[in-house]
Coordinates of C-alpha atoms in Angstrom, one line a residue:
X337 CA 0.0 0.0 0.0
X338 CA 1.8 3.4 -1.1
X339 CA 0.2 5.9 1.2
X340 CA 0.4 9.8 0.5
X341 CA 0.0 11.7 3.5
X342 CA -0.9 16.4 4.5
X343 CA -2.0 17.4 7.7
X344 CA -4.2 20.7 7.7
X345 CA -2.6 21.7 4.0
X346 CA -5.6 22.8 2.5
X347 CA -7.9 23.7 5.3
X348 CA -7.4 26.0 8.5
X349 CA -5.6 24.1 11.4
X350 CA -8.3 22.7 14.2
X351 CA -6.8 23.2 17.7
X352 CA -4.9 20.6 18.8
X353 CA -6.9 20.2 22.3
X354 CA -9.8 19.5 20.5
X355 CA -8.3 17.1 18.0
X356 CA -7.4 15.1 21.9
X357 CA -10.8 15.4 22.8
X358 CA -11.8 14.1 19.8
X359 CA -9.1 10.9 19.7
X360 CA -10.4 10.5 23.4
X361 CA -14.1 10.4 22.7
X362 CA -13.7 7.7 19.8
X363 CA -11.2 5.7 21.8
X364 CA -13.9 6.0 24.6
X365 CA -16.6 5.0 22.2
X366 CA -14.7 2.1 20.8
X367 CA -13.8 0.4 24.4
X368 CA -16.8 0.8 26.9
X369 CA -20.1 1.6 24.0
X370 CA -19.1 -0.4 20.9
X371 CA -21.0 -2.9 22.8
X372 CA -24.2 -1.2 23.0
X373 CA -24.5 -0.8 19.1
X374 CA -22.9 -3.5 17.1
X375 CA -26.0 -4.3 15.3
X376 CA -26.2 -1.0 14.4
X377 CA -22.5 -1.7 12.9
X378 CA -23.3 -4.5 11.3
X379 CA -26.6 -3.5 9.5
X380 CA -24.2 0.3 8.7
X381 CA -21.5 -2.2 7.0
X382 CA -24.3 -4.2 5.2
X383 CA -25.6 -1.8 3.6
X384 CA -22.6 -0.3 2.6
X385 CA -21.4 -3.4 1.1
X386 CA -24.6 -3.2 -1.0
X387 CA -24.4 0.5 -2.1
X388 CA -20.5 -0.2 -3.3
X389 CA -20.2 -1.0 -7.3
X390 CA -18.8 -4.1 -7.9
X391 CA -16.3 -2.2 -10.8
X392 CA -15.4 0.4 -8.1
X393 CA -11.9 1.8 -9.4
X394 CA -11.4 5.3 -6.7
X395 CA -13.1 5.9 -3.8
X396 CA -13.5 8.8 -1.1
X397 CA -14.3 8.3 1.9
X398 CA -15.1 11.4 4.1
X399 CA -15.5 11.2 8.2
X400 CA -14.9 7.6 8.3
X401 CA -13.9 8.1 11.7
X402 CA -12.6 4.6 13.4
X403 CA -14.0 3.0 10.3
X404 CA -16.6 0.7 12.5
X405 CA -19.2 0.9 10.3
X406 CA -17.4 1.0 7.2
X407 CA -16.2 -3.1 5.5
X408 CA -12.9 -2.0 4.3
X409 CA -12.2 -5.2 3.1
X410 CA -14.4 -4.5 0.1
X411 CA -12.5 -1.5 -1.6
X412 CA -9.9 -4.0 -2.1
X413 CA -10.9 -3.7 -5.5
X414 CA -9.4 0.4 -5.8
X415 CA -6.6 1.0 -7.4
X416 CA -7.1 4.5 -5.4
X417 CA -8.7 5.6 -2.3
X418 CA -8.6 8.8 -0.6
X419 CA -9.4 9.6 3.2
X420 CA -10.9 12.7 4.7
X421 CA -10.7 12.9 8.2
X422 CA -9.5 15.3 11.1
X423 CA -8.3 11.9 12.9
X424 CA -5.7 9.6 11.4
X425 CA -7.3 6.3 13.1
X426 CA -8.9 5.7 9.8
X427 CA -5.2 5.4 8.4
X428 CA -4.3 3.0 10.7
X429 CA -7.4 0.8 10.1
X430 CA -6.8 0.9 6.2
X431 CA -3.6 -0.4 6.9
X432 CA -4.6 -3.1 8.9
X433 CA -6.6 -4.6 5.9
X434 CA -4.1 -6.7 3.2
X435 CA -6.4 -6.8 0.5
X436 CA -5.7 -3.4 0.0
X437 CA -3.0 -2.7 -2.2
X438 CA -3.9 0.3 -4.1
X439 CA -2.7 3.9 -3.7
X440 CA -4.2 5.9 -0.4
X441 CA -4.0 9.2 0.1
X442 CA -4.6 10.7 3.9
X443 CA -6.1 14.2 4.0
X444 CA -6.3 15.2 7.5
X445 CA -8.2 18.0 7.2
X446 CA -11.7 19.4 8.4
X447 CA -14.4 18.8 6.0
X448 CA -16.6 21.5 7.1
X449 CA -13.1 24.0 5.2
X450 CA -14.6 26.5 7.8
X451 CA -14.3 25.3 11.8
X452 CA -10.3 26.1 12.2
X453 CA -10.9 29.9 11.4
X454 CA -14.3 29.9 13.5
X455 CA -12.8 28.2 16.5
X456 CA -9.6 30.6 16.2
X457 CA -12.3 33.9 16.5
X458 CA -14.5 31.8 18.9
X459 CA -11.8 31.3 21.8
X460 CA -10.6 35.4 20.9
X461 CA -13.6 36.1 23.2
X462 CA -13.0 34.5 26.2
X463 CA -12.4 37.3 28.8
X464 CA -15.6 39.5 27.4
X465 CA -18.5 39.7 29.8
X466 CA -21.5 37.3 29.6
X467 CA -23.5 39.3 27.4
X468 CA -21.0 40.7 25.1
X469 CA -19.6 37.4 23.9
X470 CA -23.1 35.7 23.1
X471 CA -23.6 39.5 21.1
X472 CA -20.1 38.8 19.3
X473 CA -20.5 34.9 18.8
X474 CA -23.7 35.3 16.4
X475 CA -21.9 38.3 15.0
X476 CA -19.3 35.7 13.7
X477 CA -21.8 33.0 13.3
X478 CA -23.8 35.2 11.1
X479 CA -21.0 36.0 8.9
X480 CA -20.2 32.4 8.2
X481 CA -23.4 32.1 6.7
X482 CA -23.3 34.8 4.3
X483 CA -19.4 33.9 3.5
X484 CA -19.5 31.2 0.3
X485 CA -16.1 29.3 0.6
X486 CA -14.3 27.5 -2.2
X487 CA -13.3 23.7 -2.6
X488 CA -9.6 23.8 -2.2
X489 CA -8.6 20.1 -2.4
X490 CA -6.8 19.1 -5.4
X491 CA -8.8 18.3 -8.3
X492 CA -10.2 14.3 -8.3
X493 CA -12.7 12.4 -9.2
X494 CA -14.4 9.3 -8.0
X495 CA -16.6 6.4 -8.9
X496 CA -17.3 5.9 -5.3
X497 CA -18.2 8.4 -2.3
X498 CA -19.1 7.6 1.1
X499 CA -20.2 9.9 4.1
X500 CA -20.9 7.9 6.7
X501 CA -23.1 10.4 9.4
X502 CA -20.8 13.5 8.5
X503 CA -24.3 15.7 7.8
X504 CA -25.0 15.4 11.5
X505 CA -21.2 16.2 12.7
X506 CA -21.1 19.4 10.7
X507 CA -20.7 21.7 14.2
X508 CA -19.2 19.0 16.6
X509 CA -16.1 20.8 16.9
X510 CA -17.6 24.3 16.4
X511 CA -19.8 23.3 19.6
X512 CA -16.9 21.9 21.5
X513 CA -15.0 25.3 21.2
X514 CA -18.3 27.0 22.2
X515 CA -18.5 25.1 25.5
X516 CA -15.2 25.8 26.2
X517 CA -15.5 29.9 25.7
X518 CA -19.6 29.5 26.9
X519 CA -19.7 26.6 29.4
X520 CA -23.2 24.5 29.5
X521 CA -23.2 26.4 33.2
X522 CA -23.1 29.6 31.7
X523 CA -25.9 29.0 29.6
X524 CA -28.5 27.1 32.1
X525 CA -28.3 30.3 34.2
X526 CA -29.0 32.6 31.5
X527 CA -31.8 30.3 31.0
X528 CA -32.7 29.9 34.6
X529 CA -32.1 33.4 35.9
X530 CA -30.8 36.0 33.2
X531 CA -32.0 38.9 31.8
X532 CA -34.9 38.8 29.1
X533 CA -32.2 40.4 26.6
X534 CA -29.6 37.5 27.8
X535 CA -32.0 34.5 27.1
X536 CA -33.4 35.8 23.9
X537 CA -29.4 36.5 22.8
X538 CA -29.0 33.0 23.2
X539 CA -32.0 31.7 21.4
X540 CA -30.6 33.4 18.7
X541 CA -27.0 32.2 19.2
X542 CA -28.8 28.7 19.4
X543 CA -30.8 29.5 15.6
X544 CA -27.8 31.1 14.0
X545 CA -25.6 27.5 14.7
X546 CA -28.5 25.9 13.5
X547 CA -28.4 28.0 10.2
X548 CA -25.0 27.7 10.3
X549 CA -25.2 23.7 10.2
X550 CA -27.4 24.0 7.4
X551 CA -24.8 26.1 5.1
X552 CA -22.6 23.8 6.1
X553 CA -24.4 20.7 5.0
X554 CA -25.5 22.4 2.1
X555 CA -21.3 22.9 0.8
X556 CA -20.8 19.5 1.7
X557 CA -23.1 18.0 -0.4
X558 CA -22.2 19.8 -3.4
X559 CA -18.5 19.0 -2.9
X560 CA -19.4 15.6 -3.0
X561 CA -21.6 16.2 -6.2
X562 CA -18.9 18.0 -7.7
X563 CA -16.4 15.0 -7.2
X564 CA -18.4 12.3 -8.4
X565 CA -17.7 10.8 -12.2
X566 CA -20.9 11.1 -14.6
X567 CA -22.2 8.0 -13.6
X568 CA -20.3 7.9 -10.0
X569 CA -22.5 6.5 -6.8
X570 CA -22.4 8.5 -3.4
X571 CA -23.3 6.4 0.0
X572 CA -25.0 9.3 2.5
X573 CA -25.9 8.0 5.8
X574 CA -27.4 10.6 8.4
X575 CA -28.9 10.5 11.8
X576 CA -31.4 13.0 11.5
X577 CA -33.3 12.0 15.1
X578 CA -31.8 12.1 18.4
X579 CA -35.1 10.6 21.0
X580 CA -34.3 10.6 24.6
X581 CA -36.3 8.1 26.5
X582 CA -37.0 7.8 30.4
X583 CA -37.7 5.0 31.5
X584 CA -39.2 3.5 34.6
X585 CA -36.6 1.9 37.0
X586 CA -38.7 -0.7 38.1
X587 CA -40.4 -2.0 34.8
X588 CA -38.3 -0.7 32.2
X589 CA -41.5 0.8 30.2
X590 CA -41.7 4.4 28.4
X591 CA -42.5 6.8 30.8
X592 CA -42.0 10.1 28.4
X593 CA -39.7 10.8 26.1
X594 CA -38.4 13.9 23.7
X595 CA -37.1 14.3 20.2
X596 CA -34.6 16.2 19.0
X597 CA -33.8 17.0 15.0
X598 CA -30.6 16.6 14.4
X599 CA -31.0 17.8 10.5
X600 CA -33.2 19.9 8.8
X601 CA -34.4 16.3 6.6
X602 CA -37.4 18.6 4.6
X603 CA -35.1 21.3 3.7
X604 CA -31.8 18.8 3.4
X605 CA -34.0 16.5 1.0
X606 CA -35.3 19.0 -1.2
X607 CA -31.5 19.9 -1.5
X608 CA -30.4 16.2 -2.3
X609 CA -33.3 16.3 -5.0
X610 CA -31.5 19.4 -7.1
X611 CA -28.4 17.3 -6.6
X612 CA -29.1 13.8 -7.2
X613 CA -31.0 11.1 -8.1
X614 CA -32.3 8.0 -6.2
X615 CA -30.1 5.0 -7.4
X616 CA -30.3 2.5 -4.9
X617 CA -32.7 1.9 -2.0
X618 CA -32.9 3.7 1.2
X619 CA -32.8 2.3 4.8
X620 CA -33.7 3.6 8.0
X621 CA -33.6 2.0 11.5
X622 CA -33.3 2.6 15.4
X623 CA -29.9 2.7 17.1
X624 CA -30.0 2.7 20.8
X625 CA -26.7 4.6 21.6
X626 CA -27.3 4.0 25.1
X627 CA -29.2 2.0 27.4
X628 CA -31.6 3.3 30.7
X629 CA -29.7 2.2 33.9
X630 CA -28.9 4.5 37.1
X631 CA -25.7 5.8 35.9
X632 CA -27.9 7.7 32.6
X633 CA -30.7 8.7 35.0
X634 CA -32.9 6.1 34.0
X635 CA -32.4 7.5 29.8
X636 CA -31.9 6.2 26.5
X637 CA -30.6 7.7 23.9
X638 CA -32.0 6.3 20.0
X639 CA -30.6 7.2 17.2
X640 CA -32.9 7.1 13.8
X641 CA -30.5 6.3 10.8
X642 CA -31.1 6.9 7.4
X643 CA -29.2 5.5 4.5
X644 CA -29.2 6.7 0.8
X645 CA -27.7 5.5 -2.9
X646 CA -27.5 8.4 -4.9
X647 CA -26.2 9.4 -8.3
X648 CA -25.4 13.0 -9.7
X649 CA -28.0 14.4 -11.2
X650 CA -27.3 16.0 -14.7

């Protein structure tokens, strides 16, 4: 395997704290929860399996993370494959496999092309008063949205694309820096005890991250449109639904639960309809992330999970 290798060449640099607390979180995941959804692995690898061409010559794959629920055993076909990732584990994993032989090239970069220069104006704030910094985060928020960024990878196509729950990890590090400059304490006593101008500051901070999410979906499904062949196939899985459960400790049945959109599906779909076409058929499921015991309060966490085959649209 000859393997071609940049760090942060072609996208702003993500701090390298968060880039730990990301390595930590999938190590985490990997040794105490991988438990708690390998059927949701499995059924994420079937699929997959079935979405891949059998005459597949170059593939991307973008956020493929730890690779779980990704069969990399059957690219072995690829004479190319490229990886986009913030976190070289999916490297190592390629590596591991024999059958594959072909050329790899290792982008570690941030997909979003935005977070490094958000997160860099973000933690600029940090000594400003309460009020101030919310005023000064939708400022910067705001402007992201209106800014229209540029693909500035190298020019490639491929016959093969796969974004394995990326759509829903568009802000994950853009939230982590937030909590770090705007702590979850900071915000529950706005919202318990703040001023009126306070708590509807941060609804709006709240609605311009969404918006923000949304733009950032948006550039990310074009990319992939723009670097698919004519008749090229793109793998899209999302997790559109978060639905926290309680349970009751002594019988285990629903007591009351809430949901919580994780994508903007109407508005993303109508998107993916300008974009592509239907190719293949599309999967959802339930994937509990986490069971109801003491330690989680008596809550579960389910995941909804949607898979798509698409083609480009001409």
């Amino acid at each position: 395997m000859n393997v071609k290798q940049s760090s942060f060449r072609y996208t702003p640099q993500i701090p390298s704290e968060l880039l730990q607390k990301e390595a930590e979180l999938y190590d985490y995941q990997t040794d105490h929860e991988q438990k708690f959804f390998e059927d949701h692995i499995q059924r994420s690898c079937d699929v997959f399996a079935k979405a891949l061409p059998a005459q597949t010559n170059t593939a991307l794959l973008i956020g493929p993370g730890h690779c779980r629920d990704i069969p990399l055993e059957t690219l072995s076909s690829c004479s190319h494959i490229t990886l986009l990732d913030i976190d070289p584990t999916c490297l190592h994993a390629l590596e591991q496999i024999d059958s594959v032989d072909g050329e790899v090239t290792f982008w570690q970069e941030d997909f979003t092309i935005r977070s490094g220069t958000l997160i860099e104006k973000i933690y600029a704030l940090k000594s400003l008063p309460r009020l101030e910094k919310i005023m000064q985060i939708i400022q910067i928020l705001q402007e992201a949205c209106n800014t229209e960024l540029e693909d500035p990878f190298p020019e490639a196509q491929y016959d093969f694309i796969a974004a394995t729950v990326v759509l829903s990890q568009v802000n994950r590090l853009l939230q982590d820096a937030l909590q770090q400059v705007f702590p979850l304490e900071a915000k529950a006593e706005i919202i318990h005890s703040g001023s009126q101008i306070e708590q509807k500051a941060l609804q709006r901070m709240t609605m311009t991250l969404k918006q923000l999410a949304l733009v950032q979906q948006k550039f990310l499904l074009a990319f992939m449109r723009s670097r698919l062949t004519p008749k090229g196939t793109l793998f899209l899985s999302m997790t559109p639904l978060l639905t926290e459960r309680k349970v009751d400790p002594d019988t285990l049945q629903p007591m009351k639960q809430i949901k919580y959109p994780l994508i903007d599906l109407p508005k993303i779909d109508t998107y993916i309809e300008e974009l592509f076409t239907e190719t293949g058929a599309r999967h959802t499921w339930h994937w509990k992330a986490t069971k109801a015991t003491a330690e989680m309060n008596w809550i579960e966490r389910i995941f909804t999970v949607q898979t798509r085959v698409l083609g480009p649209k001409d």
